[in-house]
Amino acid sequence: MSEPLVNVIRGGRVESIHRGDWVLVDVSGRILAHKGDPMKRTFWRSSAKPFQALPTLEAGAAEKFSMTTEEISLLCASHNGEPRHVETALGLLHKMGLDESALDCGTAQPMLLEAAFETIGRGESFTQLQNPCSGKHSGMLALCLLNGWPLENYIMRDHPVQKEMLKSIAHAVSMEEKYIGIAIDGCGVPVFELPLYNMALAYARLSLPEAFFEGAGLSAAKTVAHAMTTAPFFVAGTKRLDTNLMEATQGRILAKLGAESVYCVSLMTKGVALVLKIEDGSYRAIDPVVIDLLSRMGELSESELEALSYHRKPLLRNQRKEIIGHLECVDPEVNFDFDATWSPNVDKVML
């Protein structure tokens, strides 16, 4: 059962409560701490994107299409639709001999309101390039080109590229494909339902890829992790926790949002990952929980906490821009079987 994680405070009183579940897992499969149900099943949504990028990179797309670090980061992104995101997505498509018309993710308003207002102000319509998933879809198209698969209907569950996506996910989370739930994501492709524990296990493996991946898979996992932490703006963008957290920690922490408030964090090189799900899908509850837990684990310095203050204790304002409340974490009352100096024994990976 989900536990209270965040209180919404107005006038010094609790007005609302956001409940959720989180789990901290190491690369050997050990649960280090949790709140709520660590085996709760939910859809991974866009937090699965780093693992959906792996087959594309394993197939040699980075070399074939001379992908930059920023373009590889965009493969894993739920980006804001800012100009740099749009330009990078279009540039990647052009390298592949394609244009926006090849995408089938759907037209979307940019996630960043300022970018949306700028588009409207120019008298332009929103495009598929502004869709937060345009990078992921470009990666899928690249995999189609490398394998000679048809570009038409690439979003359909029975298309070879989507079968590769499911295969990659199943491998990363150590589950048989038949036990992974399938539905349709916001951008039209299949989306995966599985336990929070298995999501965390995959992100722990991404933080220490040599403990699990092999051959081309190892190279691809290292490339994804490096790109996301080196070019974090292209994972999300302005004012976004994913980007700000990776920038503040200089890539020591990798982070990825999923729709309906799934959030995944890798402690790079430590083989440890945190996965959070807010029960009601409210995005506003994510930031304070993530920052609070990382702080309690000793993973954020005072200067890093200061840099992330915008996310640590979100303020509530009324229509007059007056501060009328804030969000704060409920004391989780957990003891971590972990500290900042802990490192896994990579010779004892059980799963």
CSV table of C-alpha atoms in Angstrom, one decimal:
chain,number,residue,atom,x,y,z
A,1,MET,CA,0.0,0.0,0.0
A,2,SER,CA,1.3,3.5,-0.9
A,3,GLU,CA,2.6,5.6,2.0
A,4,PRO,CA,2.2,9.4,2.6
A,5,LEU,CA,5.3,11.0,1.1
A,6,VAL,CA,4.5,14.7,0.6
A,7,ASN,CA,2.4,17.2,2.5
A,8,VAL,CA,0.9,20.2,0.7
A,9,ILE,CA,1.1,23.0,3.3
A,10,ARG,CA,-1.2,26.1,3.2
A,11,GLY,CA,-1.3,28.6,6.1
A,12,GLY,CA,0.8,26.2,8.2
A,13,ARG,CA,-1.8,23.4,7.8
A,14,VAL,CA,-1.8,20.2,5.7
A,15,GLU,CA,-4.2,20.8,2.9
A,16,SER,CA,-3.4,17.7,0.7
A,17,ILE,CA,-1.2,14.6,0.8
A,18,HIS,CA,0.6,12.8,-2.0
A,19,ARG,CA,1.2,9.1,-1.4
A,20,GLY,CA,3.6,6.9,-3.2
A,21,ASP,CA,6.1,4.1,-3.2
A,22,TRP,CA,9.9,4.0,-3.6
A,23,VAL,CA,12.6,1.4,-3.6
A,24,LEU,CA,16.4,1.5,-3.4
A,25,VAL,CA,18.1,-1.4,-5.1
A,26,ASP,CA,21.7,-2.4,-5.7
A,27,VAL,CA,23.2,-4.2,-8.8
A,28,SER,CA,23.1,-7.6,-7.0
A,29,GLY,CA,19.4,-7.3,-6.6
A,30,ARG,CA,19.5,-6.4,-2.9
A,31,ILE,CA,16.8,-4.0,-1.6
A,32,LEU,CA,18.6,-1.4,0.5
A,33,ALA,CA,15.5,0.5,1.6
A,34,HIS,CA,11.9,1.1,0.6
A,35,LYS,CA,8.7,2.8,1.5
A,36,GLY,CA,5.4,1.4,0.4
A,37,ASP,CA,5.4,-1.6,-1.9
A,38,PRO,CA,8.7,-2.3,-3.7
A,39,MET,CA,7.0,-4.8,-5.9
A,40,LYS,CA,4.2,-2.5,-7.0
A,41,ARG,CA,3.5,-2.8,-10.7
A,42,THR,CA,3.1,0.3,-12.8
A,43,PHE,CA,3.9,1.5,-16.3
A,44,TRP,CA,7.5,2.6,-16.8
A,45,ARG,CA,6.5,5.2,-19.3
A,46,SER,CA,9.4,7.4,-20.5
A,47,SER,CA,11.7,6.2,-17.7
A,48,ALA,CA,12.3,3.2,-20.0
A,49,LYS,CA,13.8,5.3,-22.7
A,50,PRO,CA,17.5,4.7,-21.9
A,51,PHE,CA,16.9,0.9,-22.3
A,52,GLN,CA,14.9,1.5,-25.5
A,53,ALA,CA,18.0,3.3,-26.9
A,54,LEU,CA,20.3,0.3,-26.3
A,55,PRO,CA,19.3,-1.8,-29.4
A,56,THR,CA,19.8,1.2,-31.6
A,57,LEU,CA,23.3,1.7,-30.3
A,58,GLU,CA,24.1,-2.0,-30.2
A,59,ALA,CA,23.3,-2.1,-33.9
A,60,GLY,CA,25.9,0.6,-34.6
A,61,ALA,CA,23.7,3.6,-35.2
A,62,ALA,CA,26.1,6.0,-33.4
A,63,GLU,CA,28.8,5.2,-35.9
A,64,LYS,CA,26.6,4.8,-39.0
A,65,PHE,CA,24.9,8.2,-38.5
A,66,SER,CA,27.8,10.0,-36.8
A,67,MET,CA,25.7,10.7,-33.7
A,68,THR,CA,26.9,13.4,-31.3
A,69,THR,CA,26.7,13.1,-27.6
A,70,GLU,CA,23.7,15.5,-27.6
A,71,GLU,CA,21.9,13.4,-30.2
A,72,ILE,CA,22.4,10.2,-28.2
A,73,SER,CA,21.1,12.0,-25.1
A,74,LEU,CA,18.0,13.0,-27.0
A,75,LEU,CA,17.3,9.3,-27.8
A,76,CYS,CA,16.6,8.9,-24.1
A,77,ALA,CA,14.8,12.2,-23.6
A,78,SER,CA,11.4,13.6,-22.6
A,79,HIS,CA,12.5,17.0,-23.7
A,80,ASN,CA,10.9,20.4,-23.3
A,81,GLY,CA,10.6,21.1,-27.0
A,82,GLU,CA,13.0,24.0,-26.8
A,83,PRO,CA,14.7,25.3,-29.9
A,84,ARG,CA,17.9,23.3,-29.2
A,85,HIS,CA,15.9,20.1,-28.8
A,86,VAL,CA,14.0,20.7,-32.0
A,87,GLU,CA,17.2,21.5,-34.0
A,88,THR,CA,19.0,18.4,-32.6
A,89,ALA,CA,16.1,16.1,-33.5
A,90,LEU,CA,15.8,17.5,-37.0
A,91,GLY,CA,19.6,17.3,-37.5
A,92,LEU,CA,19.6,13.7,-36.5
A,93,LEU,CA,16.8,12.9,-38.9
A,94,HIS,CA,18.6,14.6,-41.7
A,95,LYS,CA,21.7,12.5,-41.0
A,96,MET,CA,19.5,9.5,-41.5
A,97,GLY,CA,18.1,10.9,-44.8
A,98,LEU,CA,14.8,11.6,-43.2
A,99,ASP,CA,12.7,14.5,-42.1
A,100,GLU,CA,9.9,15.2,-39.7
A,101,SER,CA,7.3,13.4,-41.8
A,102,ALA,CA,9.0,10.0,-41.0
A,103,LEU,CA,8.0,10.5,-37.3
A,104,ASP,CA,4.8,9.0,-36.0
A,105,CYS,CA,4.9,10.3,-32.4
A,106,GLY,CA,2.2,12.9,-33.0
A,107,THR,CA,2.2,16.7,-32.8
A,108,ALA,CA,2.6,18.1,-29.3
A,109,GLN,CA,2.8,21.4,-27.5
A,110,PRO,CA,6.3,21.9,-26.0
A,111,MET,CA,6.5,20.9,-22.3
A,112,LEU,CA,8.1,24.3,-21.5
A,113,LEU,CA,5.4,26.9,-21.7
A,114,GLU,CA,7.8,29.6,-22.8
A,115,ALA,CA,8.7,27.5,-25.8
A,116,ALA,CA,5.0,27.0,-26.6
A,117,PHE,CA,4.3,30.7,-26.3
A,118,GLU,CA,7.2,31.6,-28.5
A,119,THR,CA,5.9,29.2,-31.2
A,120,ILE,CA,2.5,30.7,-31.0
A,121,GLY,CA,4.0,34.2,-31.1
A,122,ARG,CA,5.7,33.4,-34.3
A,123,GLY,CA,2.4,32.3,-35.8
A,124,GLU,CA,3.6,28.8,-36.2
A,125,SER,CA,1.9,25.5,-35.5
A,126,PHE,CA,3.3,22.9,-33.1
A,127,THR,CA,5.2,20.1,-34.7
A,128,GLN,CA,6.2,16.5,-34.1
A,129,LEU,CA,9.8,17.6,-33.4
A,130,GLN,CA,8.5,19.4,-30.3
A,131,ASN,CA,7.0,16.2,-29.0
A,132,PRO,CA,9.0,15.2,-26.0
A,133,CYS,CA,9.5,11.7,-27.5
A,134,SER,CA,10.8,12.8,-30.9
A,135,GLY,CA,14.3,11.6,-30.0
A,136,LYS,CA,13.2,8.2,-29.0
A,137,HIS,CA,11.2,7.8,-32.2
A,138,SER,CA,14.2,9.0,-34.2
A,139,GLY,CA,16.2,6.2,-32.6
A,140,MET,CA,13.6,3.6,-33.5
A,141,LEU,CA,13.7,4.9,-37.1
A,142,ALA,CA,17.5,4.5,-37.1
A,143,LEU,CA,17.2,0.9,-36.0
A,144,CYS,CA,14.7,0.3,-38.8
A,145,LEU,CA,17.2,1.7,-41.4
A,146,LEU,CA,20.1,-0.4,-40.0
A,147,ASN,CA,18.1,-3.6,-40.3
A,148,GLY,CA,16.2,-2.9,-43.5
A,149,TRP,CA,12.9,-2.9,-41.8
A,150,PRO,CA,10.0,-0.8,-43.1
A,151,LEU,CA,9.5,2.6,-41.6
A,152,GLU,CA,5.8,2.4,-42.0
A,153,ASN,CA,3.9,1.4,-38.9
A,154,TYR,CA,7.1,1.3,-36.8
A,155,ILE,CA,5.0,2.2,-33.8
A,156,MET,CA,2.9,-1.0,-34.0
A,157,ARG,CA,3.4,-3.7,-31.4
A,158,ASP,CA,4.1,-6.4,-34.1
A,159,HIS,CA,6.7,-4.3,-35.9
A,160,PRO,CA,10.3,-5.8,-35.6
A,161,VAL,CA,11.5,-2.6,-34.0
A,162,GLN,CA,9.0,-2.8,-31.2
A,163,LYS,CA,9.8,-6.5,-30.7
A,164,GLU,CA,13.4,-5.4,-30.2
A,165,MET,CA,12.3,-2.8,-27.7
A,166,LEU,CA,10.5,-5.4,-25.6
A,167,LYS,CA,13.5,-7.8,-25.8
A,168,SER,CA,15.8,-5.0,-24.6
A,169,ILE,CA,13.5,-4.1,-21.7
A,170,ALA,CA,13.1,-7.8,-20.6
A,171,HIS,CA,16.8,-8.3,-20.6
A,172,ALA,CA,17.6,-5.2,-18.6
A,173,VAL,CA,15.0,-6.0,-15.9
A,174,SER,CA,15.5,-9.8,-15.8
A,175,MET,CA,11.9,-10.6,-16.6
A,176,GLU,CA,10.4,-12.9,-19.2
A,177,GLU,CA,8.6,-11.0,-21.8
A,178,LYS,CA,5.3,-12.7,-21.0
A,179,TYR,CA,5.3,-11.2,-17.5
A,180,ILE,CA,5.7,-7.6,-18.8
A,181,GLY,CA,2.4,-5.8,-19.3
A,182,ILE,CA,1.9,-4.0,-22.5
A,183,ALA,CA,-0.2,-0.9,-23.3
A,184,ILE,CA,0.1,2.2,-25.5
A,185,ASP,CA,2.2,5.2,-24.5
A,186,GLY,CA,1.3,8.8,-25.1
A,187,CYS,CA,3.5,8.9,-28.2
A,188,GLY,CA,1.8,5.8,-29.7
A,189,VAL,CA,4.4,3.0,-29.1
A,190,PRO,CA,4.1,0.1,-26.7
A,191,VAL,CA,4.7,0.9,-23.0
A,192,PHE,CA,5.8,-1.5,-20.4
A,193,GLU,CA,4.2,-2.4,-17.0
A,194,LEU,CA,6.4,-4.1,-14.4
A,195,PRO,CA,7.4,-3.9,-10.7
A,196,LEU,CA,9.2,-0.9,-9.3
A,197,TYR,CA,11.9,-3.3,-8.0
A,198,ASN,CA,12.8,-4.4,-11.6
A,199,MET,CA,12.9,-0.8,-12.8
A,200,ALA,CA,15.4,0.0,-10.0
A,201,LEU,CA,17.4,-3.1,-10.8
A,202,ALA,CA,17.8,-2.0,-14.4
A,203,TYR,CA,18.9,1.5,-13.4
A,204,ALA,CA,21.4,0.0,-10.9
A,205,ARG,CA,22.8,-1.9,-13.8
A,206,LEU,CA,23.0,1.2,-15.9
A,207,SER,CA,25.0,2.9,-13.1
A,208,LEU,CA,27.6,0.1,-13.1
A,209,PRO,CA,27.1,-1.5,-16.6
A,210,GLU,CA,30.2,-3.8,-16.4
A,211,ALA,CA,28.5,-5.7,-13.6
A,212,PHE,CA,25.7,-6.9,-16.0
A,213,PHE,CA,26.0,-6.0,-19.7
A,214,GLU,CA,28.4,-7.7,-22.1
A,215,GLY,CA,29.9,-7.1,-25.5
A,216,ALA,CA,28.0,-4.6,-27.7
A,217,GLY,CA,25.4,-4.3,-24.9
A,218,LEU,CA,28.1,-3.1,-22.5
A,219,SER,CA,29.3,-0.5,-24.9
A,220,ALA,CA,25.8,0.7,-25.6
A,221,ALA,CA,25.0,1.0,-21.9
A,222,LYS,CA,28.1,3.0,-21.2
A,223,THR,CA,27.4,5.3,-24.2
A,224,VAL,CA,23.8,6.0,-22.9
A,225,ALA,CA,25.0,6.7,-19.4
A,226,HIS,CA,27.8,9.0,-20.6
A,227,ALA,CA,25.5,10.9,-23.0
A,228,MET,CA,22.8,11.5,-20.5
A,229,THR,CA,25.1,12.7,-17.8
A,230,THR,CA,27.4,14.7,-20.2
A,231,ALA,CA,24.6,16.4,-22.1
A,232,PRO,CA,21.8,16.5,-19.5
A,233,PHE,CA,20.0,19.5,-21.1
A,234,PHE,CA,19.0,17.2,-24.0
A,235,VAL,CA,17.4,14.7,-21.6
A,236,ALA,CA,14.8,17.2,-20.3
A,237,GLY,CA,15.7,21.0,-20.4
A,238,THR,CA,15.1,24.3,-18.6
A,239,LYS,CA,13.7,24.1,-15.0
A,240,ARG,CA,13.6,20.3,-15.1
A,241,LEU,CA,14.8,18.1,-12.3
A,242,ASP,CA,16.4,15.5,-14.6
A,243,THR,CA,18.7,18.2,-16.1
A,244,ASN,CA,19.3,20.2,-13.0
A,245,LEU,CA,20.2,17.1,-10.9
A,246,MET,CA,22.7,15.8,-13.4
A,247,GLU,CA,24.2,19.3,-13.9
A,248,ALA,CA,24.5,20.0,-10.2
A,249,THR,CA,26.2,16.7,-9.5
A,250,GLN,CA,28.3,16.9,-12.6
A,251,GLY,CA,27.0,13.6,-13.8
A,252,ARG,CA,27.5,11.7,-10.6
A,253,ILE,CA,23.8,11.1,-10.6
A,254,LEU,CA,21.7,10.1,-13.6
A,255,ALA,CA,18.0,10.8,-13.6
A,256,LYS,CA,15.0,10.2,-15.8
A,257,LEU,CA,11.3,11.1,-15.5
A,258,GLY,CA,8.4,9.0,-16.7
A,259,ALA,CA,4.8,10.2,-17.2
A,260,GLU,CA,2.3,9.8,-14.4
A,261,SER,CA,5.1,10.5,-11.9
A,262,VAL,CA,7.5,7.6,-12.3
A,263,TYR,CA,11.1,8.7,-11.5
A,264,CYS,CA,14.3,6.8,-11.8
A,265,VAL,CA,17.8,7.7,-10.4
A,266,SER,CA,21.1,6.0,-10.8
A,267,LEU,CA,24.0,6.6,-8.5
A,268,MET,CA,26.7,6.3,-11.1
A,269,THR,CA,29.6,3.9,-10.5
A,270,LYS,CA,28.0,2.7,-7.3
A,271,GLY,CA,25.6,0.1,-8.7
A,272,VAL,CA,22.6,1.6,-6.8
A,273,ALA,CA,19.3,3.0,-8.1
A,274,LEU,CA,16.2,4.7,-6.7
A,275,VAL,CA,12.8,4.4,-8.3
A,276,LEU,CA,9.8,6.4,-7.1
A,277,LYS,CA,6.1,6.3,-8.1
A,278,ILE,CA,3.7,9.0,-6.9
A,279,GLU,CA,0.3,7.2,-6.6
A,280,ASP,CA,-1.9,10.0,-8.0
A,281,GLY,CA,0.5,10.8,-10.8
A,282,SER,CA,1.2,14.4,-9.6
A,283,TYR,CA,4.5,15.7,-10.9
A,284,ARG,CA,4.8,18.4,-8.2
A,285,ALA,CA,5.4,15.7,-5.6
A,286,ILE,CA,8.4,14.2,-7.3
A,287,ASP,CA,11.1,16.8,-6.8
A,288,PRO,CA,11.0,17.2,-3.0
A,289,VAL,CA,10.9,13.4,-2.4
A,290,VAL,CA,13.9,12.7,-4.7
A,291,ILE,CA,16.0,15.6,-3.2
A,292,ASP,CA,15.1,14.6,0.3
A,293,LEU,CA,16.0,10.9,-0.2
A,294,LEU,CA,19.3,11.7,-1.9
A,295,SER,CA,20.1,14.1,0.9
A,296,ARG,CA,19.4,11.6,3.6
A,297,MET,CA,21.6,9.1,1.7
A,298,GLY,CA,24.5,11.6,1.8
A,299,GLU,CA,24.6,11.9,-2.0
A,300,LEU,CA,24.2,15.6,-2.2
A,301,SER,CA,26.6,18.2,-0.8
A,302,GLU,CA,25.4,21.5,0.7
A,303,SER,CA,26.3,23.4,-2.4
A,304,GLU,CA,24.4,20.9,-4.6
A,305,LEU,CA,21.4,21.2,-2.3
A,306,GLU,CA,21.6,25.0,-2.7
A,307,ALA,CA,21.7,24.7,-6.4
A,308,LEU,CA,18.7,22.4,-6.3
A,309,SER,CA,16.7,24.5,-3.8
A,310,TYR,CA,14.1,25.3,-6.5
A,311,HIS,CA,13.2,21.6,-6.5
A,312,ARG,CA,13.8,20.8,-2.8
A,313,LYS,CA,10.9,22.8,-1.3
A,314,PRO,CA,8.5,23.9,-4.1
A,315,LEU,CA,6.6,27.0,-3.3
A,316,LEU,CA,2.9,27.5,-3.9
A,317,ARG,CA,1.8,30.9,-5.3
A,318,ASN,CA,-1.7,32.3,-5.9
A,319,GLN,CA,-2.8,34.2,-9.0
A,320,ARG,CA,-1.3,37.4,-7.5
A,321,LYS,CA,2.1,35.6,-7.4
A,322,GLU,CA,2.1,35.7,-3.6
A,323,ILE,CA,3.7,32.7,-1.8
A,324,ILE,CA,0.8,31.0,0.1
A,325,GLY,CA,2.3,27.6,0.9
A,326,HIS,CA,4.8,24.9,0.0
A,327,LEU,CA,5.4,21.2,-0.4
A,328,GLU,CA,7.4,19.3,2.2
A,329,CYS,CA,8.3,15.7,2.6
A,330,VAL,CA,6.8,13.5,5.3
A,331,ASP,CA,9.5,12.0,7.4
A,332,PRO,CA,10.1,8.6,5.7
A,333,GLU,CA,11.3,6.9,8.9
A,334,VAL,CA,13.6,4.5,7.1
A,335,ASN,CA,17.1,3.3,7.7
A,336,PHE,CA,19.3,2.9,4.6
A,337,ASP,CA,21.3,-0.3,4.4
A,338,PHE,CA,23.7,1.9,2.5
A,339,ASP,CA,26.0,4.9,2.8
A,340,ALA,CA,27.9,7.2,0.4
A,341,THR,CA,31.1,5.1,0.6
A,342,TRP,CA,29.4,1.8,0.0
A,343,SER,CA,30.4,-0.1,-3.2
A,344,PRO,CA,29.0,-3.4,-4.6
A,345,ASN,CA,30.9,-6.6,-5.0
A,346,VAL,CA,30.6,-6.9,-8.8
A,347,ASP,CA,31.7,-10.6,-8.6
A,348,LYS,CA,28.4,-11.5,-6.8
A,349,VAL,CA,25.8,-10.2,-9.2
A,350,MET,CA,22.8,-12.6,-8.6
A,351,LEU,CA,20.4,-11.6,-11.3
